[in-house]
PDB file of C-alpha atoms and ligand atoms in Angstrom:
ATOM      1  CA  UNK A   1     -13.550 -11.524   9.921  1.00 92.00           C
ATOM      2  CA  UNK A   2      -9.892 -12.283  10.331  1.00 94.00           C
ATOM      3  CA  UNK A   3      -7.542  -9.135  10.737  1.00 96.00           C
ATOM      4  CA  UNK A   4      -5.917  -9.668   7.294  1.00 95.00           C
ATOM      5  CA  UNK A   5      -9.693  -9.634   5.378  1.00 97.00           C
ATOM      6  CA  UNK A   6     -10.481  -6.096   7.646  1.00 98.00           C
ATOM      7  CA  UNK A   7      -7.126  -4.458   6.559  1.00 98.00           C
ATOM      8  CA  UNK A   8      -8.267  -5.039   2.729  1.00 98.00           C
ATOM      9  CA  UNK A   9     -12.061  -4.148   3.278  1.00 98.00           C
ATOM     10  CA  UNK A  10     -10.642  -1.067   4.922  1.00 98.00           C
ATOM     11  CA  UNK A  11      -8.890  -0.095   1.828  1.00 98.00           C
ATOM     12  CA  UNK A  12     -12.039  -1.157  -0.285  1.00 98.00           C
ATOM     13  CA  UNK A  13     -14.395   0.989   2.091  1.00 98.00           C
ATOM     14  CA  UNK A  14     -11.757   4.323   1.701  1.00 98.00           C
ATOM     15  CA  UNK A  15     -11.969   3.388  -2.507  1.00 98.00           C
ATOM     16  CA  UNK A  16     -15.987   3.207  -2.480  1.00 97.00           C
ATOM     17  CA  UNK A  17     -15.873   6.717  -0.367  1.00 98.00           C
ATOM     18  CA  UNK A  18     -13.064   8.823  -2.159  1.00 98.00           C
ATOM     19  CA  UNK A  19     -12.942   6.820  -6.626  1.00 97.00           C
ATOM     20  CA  UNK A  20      -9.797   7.413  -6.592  1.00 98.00           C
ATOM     21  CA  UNK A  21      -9.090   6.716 -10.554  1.00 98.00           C
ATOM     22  CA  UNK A  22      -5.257   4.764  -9.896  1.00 98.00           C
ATOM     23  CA  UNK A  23      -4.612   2.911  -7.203  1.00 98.00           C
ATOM     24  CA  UNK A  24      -1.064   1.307  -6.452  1.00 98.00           C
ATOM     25  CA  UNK A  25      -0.552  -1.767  -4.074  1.00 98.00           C
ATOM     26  CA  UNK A  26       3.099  -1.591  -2.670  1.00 98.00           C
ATOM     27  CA  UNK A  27       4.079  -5.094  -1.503  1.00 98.00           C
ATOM     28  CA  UNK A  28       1.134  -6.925  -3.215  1.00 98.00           C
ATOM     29  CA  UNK A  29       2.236 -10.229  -2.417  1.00 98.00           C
ATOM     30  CA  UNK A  30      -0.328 -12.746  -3.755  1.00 96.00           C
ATOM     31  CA  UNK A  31      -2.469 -10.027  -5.359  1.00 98.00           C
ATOM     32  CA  UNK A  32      -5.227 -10.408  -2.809  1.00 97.00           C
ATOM     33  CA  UNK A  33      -5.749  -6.751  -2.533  1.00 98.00           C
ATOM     34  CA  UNK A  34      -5.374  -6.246  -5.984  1.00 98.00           C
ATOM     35  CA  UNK A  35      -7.661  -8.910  -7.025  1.00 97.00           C
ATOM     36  CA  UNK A  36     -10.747  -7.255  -4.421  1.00 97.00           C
ATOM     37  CA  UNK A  37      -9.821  -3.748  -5.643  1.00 97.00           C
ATOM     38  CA  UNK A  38     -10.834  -4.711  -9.781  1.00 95.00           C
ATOM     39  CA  UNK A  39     -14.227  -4.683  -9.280  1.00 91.00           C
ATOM     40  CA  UNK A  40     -14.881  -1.224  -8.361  1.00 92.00           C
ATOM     41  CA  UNK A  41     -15.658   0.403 -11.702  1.00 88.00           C
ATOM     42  CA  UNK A  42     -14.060   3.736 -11.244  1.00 93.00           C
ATOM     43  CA  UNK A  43     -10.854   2.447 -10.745  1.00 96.00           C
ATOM     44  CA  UNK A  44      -9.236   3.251 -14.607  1.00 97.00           C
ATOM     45  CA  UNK A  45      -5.689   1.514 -13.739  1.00 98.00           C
ATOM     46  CA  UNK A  46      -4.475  -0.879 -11.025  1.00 98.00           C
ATOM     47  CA  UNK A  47      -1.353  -1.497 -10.362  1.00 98.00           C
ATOM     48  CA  UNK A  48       1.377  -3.494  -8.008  1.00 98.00           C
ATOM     49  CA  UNK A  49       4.661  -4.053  -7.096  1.00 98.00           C
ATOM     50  CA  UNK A  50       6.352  -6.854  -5.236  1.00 98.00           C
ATOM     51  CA  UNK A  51       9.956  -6.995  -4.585  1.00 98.00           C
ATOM     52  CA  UNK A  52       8.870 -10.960  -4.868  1.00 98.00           C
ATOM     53  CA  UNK A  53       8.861 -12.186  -8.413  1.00 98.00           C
ATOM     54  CA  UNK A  54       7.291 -15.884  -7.877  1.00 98.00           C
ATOM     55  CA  UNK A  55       4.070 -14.605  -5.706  1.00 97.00           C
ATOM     56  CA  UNK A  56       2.893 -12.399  -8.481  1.00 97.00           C
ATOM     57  CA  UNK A  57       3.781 -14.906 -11.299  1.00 96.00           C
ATOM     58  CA  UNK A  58       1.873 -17.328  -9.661  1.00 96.00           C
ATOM     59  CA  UNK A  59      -1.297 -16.000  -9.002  1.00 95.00           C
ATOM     60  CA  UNK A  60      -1.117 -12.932 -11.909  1.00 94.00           C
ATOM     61  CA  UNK A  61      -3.873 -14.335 -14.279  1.00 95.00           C
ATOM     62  CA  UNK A  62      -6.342 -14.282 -11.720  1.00 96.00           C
ATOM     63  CA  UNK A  63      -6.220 -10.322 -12.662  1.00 96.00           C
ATOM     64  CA  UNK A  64      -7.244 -11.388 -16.545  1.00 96.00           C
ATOM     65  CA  UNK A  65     -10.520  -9.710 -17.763  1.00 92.00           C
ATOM     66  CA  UNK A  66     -13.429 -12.508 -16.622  1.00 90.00           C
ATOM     67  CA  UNK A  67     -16.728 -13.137 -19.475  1.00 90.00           C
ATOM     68  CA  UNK A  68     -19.102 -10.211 -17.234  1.00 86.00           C
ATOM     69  CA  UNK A  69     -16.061  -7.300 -17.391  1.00 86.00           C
ATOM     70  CA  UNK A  70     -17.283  -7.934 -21.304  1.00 86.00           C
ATOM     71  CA  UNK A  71     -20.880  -8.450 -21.335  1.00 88.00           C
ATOM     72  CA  UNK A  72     -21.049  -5.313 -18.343  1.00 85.00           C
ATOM     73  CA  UNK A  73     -18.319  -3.865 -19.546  1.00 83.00           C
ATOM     74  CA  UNK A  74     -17.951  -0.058 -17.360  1.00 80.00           C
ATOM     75  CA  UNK A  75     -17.779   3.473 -18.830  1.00 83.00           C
ATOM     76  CA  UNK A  76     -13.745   3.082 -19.456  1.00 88.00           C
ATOM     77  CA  UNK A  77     -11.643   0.430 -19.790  1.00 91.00           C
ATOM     78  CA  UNK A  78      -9.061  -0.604 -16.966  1.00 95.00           C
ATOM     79  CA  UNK A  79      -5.656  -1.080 -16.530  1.00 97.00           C
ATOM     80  CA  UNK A  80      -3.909  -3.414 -14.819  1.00 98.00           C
ATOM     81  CA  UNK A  81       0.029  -3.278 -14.097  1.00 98.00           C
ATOM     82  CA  UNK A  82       1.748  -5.890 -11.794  1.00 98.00           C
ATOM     83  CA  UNK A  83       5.741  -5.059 -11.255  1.00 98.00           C
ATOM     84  CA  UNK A  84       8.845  -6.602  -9.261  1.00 98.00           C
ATOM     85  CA  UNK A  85      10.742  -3.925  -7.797  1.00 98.00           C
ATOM     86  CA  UNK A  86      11.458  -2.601  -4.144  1.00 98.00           C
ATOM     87  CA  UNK A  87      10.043   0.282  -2.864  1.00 98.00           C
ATOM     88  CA  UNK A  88      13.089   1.740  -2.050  1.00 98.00           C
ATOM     89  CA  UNK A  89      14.115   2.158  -5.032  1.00 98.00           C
ATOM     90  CA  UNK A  90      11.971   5.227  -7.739  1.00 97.00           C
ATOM     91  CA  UNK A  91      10.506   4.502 -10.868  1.00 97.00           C
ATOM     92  CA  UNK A  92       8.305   6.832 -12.936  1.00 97.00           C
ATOM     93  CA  UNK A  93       5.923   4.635 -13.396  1.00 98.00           C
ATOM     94  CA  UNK A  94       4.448   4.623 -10.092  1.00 98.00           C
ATOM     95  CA  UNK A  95       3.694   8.578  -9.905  1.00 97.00           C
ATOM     96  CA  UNK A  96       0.525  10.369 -10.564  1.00 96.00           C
ATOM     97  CA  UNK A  97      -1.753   7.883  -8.480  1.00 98.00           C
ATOM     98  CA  UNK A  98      -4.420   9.133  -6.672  1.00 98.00           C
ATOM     99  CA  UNK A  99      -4.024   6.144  -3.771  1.00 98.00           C
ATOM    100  CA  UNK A 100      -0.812   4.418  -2.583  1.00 98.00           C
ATOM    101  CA  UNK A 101      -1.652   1.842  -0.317  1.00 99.00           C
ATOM    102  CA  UNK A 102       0.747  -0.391   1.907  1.00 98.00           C
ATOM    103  CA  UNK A 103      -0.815  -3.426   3.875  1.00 98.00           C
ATOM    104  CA  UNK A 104       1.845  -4.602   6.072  1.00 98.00           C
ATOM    105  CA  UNK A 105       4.552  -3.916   4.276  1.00 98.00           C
ATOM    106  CA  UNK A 106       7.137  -1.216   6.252  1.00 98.00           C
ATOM    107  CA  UNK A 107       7.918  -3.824   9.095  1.00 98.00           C
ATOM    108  CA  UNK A 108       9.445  -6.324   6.327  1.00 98.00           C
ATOM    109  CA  UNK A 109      12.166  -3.552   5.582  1.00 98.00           C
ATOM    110  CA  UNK A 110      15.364  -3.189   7.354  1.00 98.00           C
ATOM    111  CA  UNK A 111      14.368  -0.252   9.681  1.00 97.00           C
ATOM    112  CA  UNK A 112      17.898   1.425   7.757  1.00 97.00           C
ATOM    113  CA  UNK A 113      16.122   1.439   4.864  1.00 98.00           C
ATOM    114  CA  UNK A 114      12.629   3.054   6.091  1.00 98.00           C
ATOM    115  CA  UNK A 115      13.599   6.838   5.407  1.00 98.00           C
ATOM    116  CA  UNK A 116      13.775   5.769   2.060  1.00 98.00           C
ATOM    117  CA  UNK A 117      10.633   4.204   1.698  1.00 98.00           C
ATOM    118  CA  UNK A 118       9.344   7.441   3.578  1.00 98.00           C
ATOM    119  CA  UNK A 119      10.949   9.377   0.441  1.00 98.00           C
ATOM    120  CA  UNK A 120       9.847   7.044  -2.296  1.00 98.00           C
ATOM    121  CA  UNK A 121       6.554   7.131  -1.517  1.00 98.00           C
ATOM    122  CA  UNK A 122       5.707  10.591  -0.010  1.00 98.00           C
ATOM    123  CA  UNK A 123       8.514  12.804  -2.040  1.00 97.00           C
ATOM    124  CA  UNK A 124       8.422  10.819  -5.556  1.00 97.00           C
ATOM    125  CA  UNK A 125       5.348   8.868  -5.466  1.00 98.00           C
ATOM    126  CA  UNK A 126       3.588  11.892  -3.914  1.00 98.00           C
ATOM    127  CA  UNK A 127       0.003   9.976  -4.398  1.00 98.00           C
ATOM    128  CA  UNK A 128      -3.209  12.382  -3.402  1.00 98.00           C
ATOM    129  CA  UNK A 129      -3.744   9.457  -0.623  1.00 98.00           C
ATOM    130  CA  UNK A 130      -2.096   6.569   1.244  1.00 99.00           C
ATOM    131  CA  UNK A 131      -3.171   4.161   3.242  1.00 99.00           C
ATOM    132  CA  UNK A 132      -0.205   2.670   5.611  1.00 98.00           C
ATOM    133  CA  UNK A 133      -0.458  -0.576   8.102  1.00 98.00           C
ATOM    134  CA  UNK A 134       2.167  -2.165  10.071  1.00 98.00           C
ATOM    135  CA  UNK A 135       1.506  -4.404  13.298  1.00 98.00           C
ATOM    136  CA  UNK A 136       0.925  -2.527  16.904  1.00 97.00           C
ATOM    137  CA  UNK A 137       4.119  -3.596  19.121  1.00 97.00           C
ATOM    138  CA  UNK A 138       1.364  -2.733  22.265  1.00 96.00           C
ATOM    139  CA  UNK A 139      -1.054  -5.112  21.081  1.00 95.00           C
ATOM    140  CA  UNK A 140       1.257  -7.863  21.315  1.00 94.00           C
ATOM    141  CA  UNK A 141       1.128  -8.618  24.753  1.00 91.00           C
ATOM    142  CA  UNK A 142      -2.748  -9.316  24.026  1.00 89.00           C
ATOM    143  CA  UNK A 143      -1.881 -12.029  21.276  1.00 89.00           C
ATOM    144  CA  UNK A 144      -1.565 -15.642  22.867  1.00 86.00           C
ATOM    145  CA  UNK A 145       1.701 -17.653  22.636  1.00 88.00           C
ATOM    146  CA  UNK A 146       3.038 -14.974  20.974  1.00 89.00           C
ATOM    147  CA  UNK A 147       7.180 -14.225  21.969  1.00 87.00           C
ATOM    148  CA  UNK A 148       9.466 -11.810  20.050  1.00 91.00           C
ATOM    149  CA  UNK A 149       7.391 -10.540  16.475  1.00 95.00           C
ATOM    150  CA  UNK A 150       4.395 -11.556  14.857  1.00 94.00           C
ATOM    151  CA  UNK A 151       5.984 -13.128  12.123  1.00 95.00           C
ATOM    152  CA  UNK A 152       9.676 -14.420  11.360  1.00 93.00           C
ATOM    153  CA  UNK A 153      10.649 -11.890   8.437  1.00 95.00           C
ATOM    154  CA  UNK A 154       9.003  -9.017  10.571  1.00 97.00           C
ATOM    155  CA  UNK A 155      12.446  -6.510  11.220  1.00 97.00           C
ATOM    156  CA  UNK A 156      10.689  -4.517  13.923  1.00 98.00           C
ATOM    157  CA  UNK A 157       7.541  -3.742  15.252  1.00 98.00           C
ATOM    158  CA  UNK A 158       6.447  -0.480  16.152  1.00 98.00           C
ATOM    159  CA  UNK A 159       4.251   0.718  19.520  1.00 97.00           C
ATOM    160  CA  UNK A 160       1.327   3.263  18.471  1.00 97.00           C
ATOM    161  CA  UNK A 161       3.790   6.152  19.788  1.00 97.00           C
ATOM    162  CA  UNK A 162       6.774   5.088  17.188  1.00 98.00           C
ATOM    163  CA  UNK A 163       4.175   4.245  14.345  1.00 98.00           C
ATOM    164  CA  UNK A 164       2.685   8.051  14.910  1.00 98.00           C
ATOM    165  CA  UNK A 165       6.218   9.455  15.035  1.00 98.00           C
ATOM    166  CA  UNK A 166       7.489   8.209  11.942  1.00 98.00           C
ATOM    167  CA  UNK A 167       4.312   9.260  10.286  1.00 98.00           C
ATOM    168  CA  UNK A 168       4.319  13.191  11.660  1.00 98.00           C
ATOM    169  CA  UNK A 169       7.204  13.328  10.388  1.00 98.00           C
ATOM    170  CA  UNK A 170       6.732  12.378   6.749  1.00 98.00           C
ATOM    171  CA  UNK A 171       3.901  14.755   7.226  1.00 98.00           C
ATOM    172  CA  UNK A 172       5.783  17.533   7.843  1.00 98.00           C
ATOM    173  CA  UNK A 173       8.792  16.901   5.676  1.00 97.00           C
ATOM    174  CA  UNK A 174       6.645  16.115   2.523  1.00 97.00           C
ATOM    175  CA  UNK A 175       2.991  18.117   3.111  1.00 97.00           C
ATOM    176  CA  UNK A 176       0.982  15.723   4.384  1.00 98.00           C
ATOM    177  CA  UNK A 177      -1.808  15.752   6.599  1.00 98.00           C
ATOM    178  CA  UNK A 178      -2.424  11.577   8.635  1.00 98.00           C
ATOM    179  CA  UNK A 179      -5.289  10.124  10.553  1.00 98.00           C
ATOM    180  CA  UNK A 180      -4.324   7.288  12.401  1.00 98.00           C
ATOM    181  CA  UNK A 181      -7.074   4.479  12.586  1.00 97.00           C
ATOM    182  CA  UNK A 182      -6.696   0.677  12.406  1.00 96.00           C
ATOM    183  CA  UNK A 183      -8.294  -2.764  12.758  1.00 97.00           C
ATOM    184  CA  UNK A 184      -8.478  -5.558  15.250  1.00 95.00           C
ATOM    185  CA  UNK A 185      -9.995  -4.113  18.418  1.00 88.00           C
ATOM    186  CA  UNK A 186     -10.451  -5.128  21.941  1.00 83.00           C
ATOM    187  CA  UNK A 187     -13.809  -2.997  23.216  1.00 81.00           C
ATOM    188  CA  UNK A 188     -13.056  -0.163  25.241  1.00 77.00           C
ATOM    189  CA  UNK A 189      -9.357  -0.552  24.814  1.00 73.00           C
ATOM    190  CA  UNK A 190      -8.608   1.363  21.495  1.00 69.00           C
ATOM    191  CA  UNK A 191      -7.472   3.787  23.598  1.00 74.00           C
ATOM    192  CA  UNK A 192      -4.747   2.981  25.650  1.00 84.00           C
ATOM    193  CA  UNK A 193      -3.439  -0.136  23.378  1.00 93.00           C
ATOM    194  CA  UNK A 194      -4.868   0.639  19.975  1.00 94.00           C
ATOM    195  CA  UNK A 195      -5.695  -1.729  17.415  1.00 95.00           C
ATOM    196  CA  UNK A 196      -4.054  -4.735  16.164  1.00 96.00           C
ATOM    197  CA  UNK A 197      -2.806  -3.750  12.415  1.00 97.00           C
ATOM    198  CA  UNK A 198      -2.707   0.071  13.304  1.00 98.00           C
ATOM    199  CA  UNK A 199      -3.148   2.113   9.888  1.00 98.00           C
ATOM    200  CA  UNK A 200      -2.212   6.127   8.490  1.00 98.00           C
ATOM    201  CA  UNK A 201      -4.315   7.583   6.147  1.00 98.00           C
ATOM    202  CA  UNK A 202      -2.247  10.196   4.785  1.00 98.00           C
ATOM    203  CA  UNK A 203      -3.186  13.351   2.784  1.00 98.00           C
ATOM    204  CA  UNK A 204      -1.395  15.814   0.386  1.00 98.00           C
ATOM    205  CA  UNK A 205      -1.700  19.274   1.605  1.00 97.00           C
ATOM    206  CA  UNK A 206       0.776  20.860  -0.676  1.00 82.00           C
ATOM    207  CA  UNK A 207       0.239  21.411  -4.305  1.00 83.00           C
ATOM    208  CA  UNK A 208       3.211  19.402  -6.731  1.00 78.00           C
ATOM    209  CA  UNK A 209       5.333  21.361  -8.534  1.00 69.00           C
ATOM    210  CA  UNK A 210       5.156  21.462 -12.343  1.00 51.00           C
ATOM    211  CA  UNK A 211       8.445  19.340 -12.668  1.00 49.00           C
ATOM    212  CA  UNK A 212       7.111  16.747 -10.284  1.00 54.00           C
ATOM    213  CA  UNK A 213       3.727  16.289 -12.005  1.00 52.00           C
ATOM    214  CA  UNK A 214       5.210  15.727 -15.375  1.00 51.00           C
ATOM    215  CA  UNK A 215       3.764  12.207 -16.305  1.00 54.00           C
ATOM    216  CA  UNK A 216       4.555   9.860 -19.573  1.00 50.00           C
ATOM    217  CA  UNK A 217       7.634  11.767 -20.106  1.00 53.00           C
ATOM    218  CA  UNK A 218       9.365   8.822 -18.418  1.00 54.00           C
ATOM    219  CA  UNK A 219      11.668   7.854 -21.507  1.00 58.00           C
ATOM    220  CA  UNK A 220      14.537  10.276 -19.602  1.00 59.00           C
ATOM    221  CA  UNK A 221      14.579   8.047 -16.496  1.00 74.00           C
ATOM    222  CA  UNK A 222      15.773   4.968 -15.077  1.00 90.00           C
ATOM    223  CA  UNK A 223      13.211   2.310 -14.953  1.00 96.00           C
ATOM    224  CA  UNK A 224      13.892  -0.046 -12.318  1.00 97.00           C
ATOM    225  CA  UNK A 225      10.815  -2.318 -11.709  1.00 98.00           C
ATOM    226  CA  UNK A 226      10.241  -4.844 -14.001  1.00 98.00           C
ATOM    227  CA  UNK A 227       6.830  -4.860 -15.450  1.00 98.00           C
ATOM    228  CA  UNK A 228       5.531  -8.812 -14.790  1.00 98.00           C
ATOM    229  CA  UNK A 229       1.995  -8.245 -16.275  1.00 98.00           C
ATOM    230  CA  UNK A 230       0.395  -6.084 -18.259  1.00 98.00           C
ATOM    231  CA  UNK A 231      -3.724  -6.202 -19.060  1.00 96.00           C
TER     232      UNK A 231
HETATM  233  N1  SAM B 301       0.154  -6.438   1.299  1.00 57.56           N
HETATM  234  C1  SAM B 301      -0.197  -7.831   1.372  1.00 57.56           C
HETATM  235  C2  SAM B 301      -1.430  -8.060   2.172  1.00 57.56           C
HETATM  236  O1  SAM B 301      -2.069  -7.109   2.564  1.00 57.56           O
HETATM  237  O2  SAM B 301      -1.823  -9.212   2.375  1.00 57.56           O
HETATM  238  C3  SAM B 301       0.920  -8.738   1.872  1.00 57.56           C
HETATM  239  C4  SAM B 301       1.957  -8.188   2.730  1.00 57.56           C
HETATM  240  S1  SAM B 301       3.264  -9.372   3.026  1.00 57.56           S
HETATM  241  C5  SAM B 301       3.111  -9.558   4.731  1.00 57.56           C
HETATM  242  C6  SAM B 301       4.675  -8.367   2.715  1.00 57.56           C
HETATM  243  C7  SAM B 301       5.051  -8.324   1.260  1.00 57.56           C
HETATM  244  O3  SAM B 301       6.013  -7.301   1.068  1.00 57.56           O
HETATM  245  C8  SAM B 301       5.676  -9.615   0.771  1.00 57.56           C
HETATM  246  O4  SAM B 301       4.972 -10.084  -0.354  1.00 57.56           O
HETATM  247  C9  SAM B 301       7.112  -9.215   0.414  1.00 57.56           C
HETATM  248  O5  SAM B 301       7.621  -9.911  -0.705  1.00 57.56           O
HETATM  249  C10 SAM B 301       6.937  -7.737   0.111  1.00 57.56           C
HETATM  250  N2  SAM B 301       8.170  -6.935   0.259  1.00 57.56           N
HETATM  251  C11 SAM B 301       9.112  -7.022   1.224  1.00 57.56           C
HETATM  252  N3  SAM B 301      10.086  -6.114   1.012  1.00 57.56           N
HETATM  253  C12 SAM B 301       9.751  -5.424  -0.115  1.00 57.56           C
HETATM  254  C13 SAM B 301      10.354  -4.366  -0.849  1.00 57.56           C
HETATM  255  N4  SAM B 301      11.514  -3.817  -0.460  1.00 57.56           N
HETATM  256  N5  SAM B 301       9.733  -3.915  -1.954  1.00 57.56           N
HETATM  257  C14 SAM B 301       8.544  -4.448  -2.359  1.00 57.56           C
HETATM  258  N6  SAM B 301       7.936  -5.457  -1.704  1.00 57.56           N
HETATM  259  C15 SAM B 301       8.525  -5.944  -0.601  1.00 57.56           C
END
């Protein structure tokens, strides 16, 4: 299958392995993701955020309950949120999830604004699990026709070496633990080039403190996203 369809059926496999109960999609775009993700029954509440208003408007009642989620309805009813915001910026309804995942989503930032992202989602968000893809830069040279980055709105690109930087580091600043993985492979060259979408799967080590754990109370804080859809 194409690299985008192994990127979501690598989420999908990590969901059927670990249930995590509340999953969050950063940069959702057209819901794809989202829209896979509904049918696996432990999932209690779904949710996404696109700095993009149109592409979830668009595509956002695709996520409405279908005839069989009521005639097999599962053992607890689910949730689904969709949201415009940026993931630079905090809001308290994205904490408490058990899986943050972002599909090609870092490289659209200006690289500026990446140690924020880094903070939002590893110091604030502080899921259980995330799942983080950007392109390889070192698999480039293996794509045909291909000069400068993969795709016009693409800011940078990062080599395996960069990628695993960046992601040590939010490791160590915010108590995680990473395995770095991907999709799109040449055989026998994983090693020295890696794959084409080249993926962390993060893991909190260190336990949250009382203050950061404190969910529902959000009516203190700002809420920047704007919630889009609601079901
Ligand atoms: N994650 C999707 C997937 O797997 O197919 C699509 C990724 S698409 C290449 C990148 C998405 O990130 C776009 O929909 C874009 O609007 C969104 N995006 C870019 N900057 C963002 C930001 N600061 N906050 C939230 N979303 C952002």
């Amino acid at each position: 299958p194409p690299v985008y369809i192994q990127r979501h059926e690598f989420v999908v496999d990590f969901v059927k392995k670990n249930k995590p109960k509340k999953v969050i999609d950063l940069g959702c775009s057209n819901c794809t993701l989202l829209r896979k993700l509904k049918f696996h029954r432990e999932i209690e509440v779904l949710a996404g955020v696109d700095i993009d208003s149109d592409v979830i408007r668009n595509i956002m009642y695709a996520l409405a309950p279908i005839p069989s989620d009521y005639l097999q309805p599962g053992d607890h009813p689910l949730t689904i949120n969709l949201y415009q915001g940026s993931v630079t910026d905090r809001d308290p309804r994205t904490k408490g999830f058990d899986l943050v995942t972002s599909i090609e989503l870092i490289e659209h930032l200006q690289l500026e604004d990446v140690d924020m992202f880094t903070e939002v989602v590893f110091g604030y968000m502080a899921p259980v699990a995330a799942i983080i893809s950007t392109p390889n830069a070192d698999f480039n040279p293996l794509l045909p026709r291909l000069t400068g980055f993969r795709h016009p709105q693409h800011r940078f690109e990062w080599t395996k070496a960069e990628f695993q930087t960046w992601a040590l580091k939010a490791c160590r600043e915010f108590g995680y633990v990473v395995e770095f993985t991907g999709v799109g492979q040449i055989q026998g060259q994983e090693e020295s080039i890696g794959f084409c979408s080249q993926i962390g799967v993060f893991q909190r080590v260190r336990s949250l403190s009382d203050a950061s754990c404190r969910q529902g109370d959000v009516t203190e804080e700002r809420l920047p996203y704007r919630l889009l859809y609601d079901v």
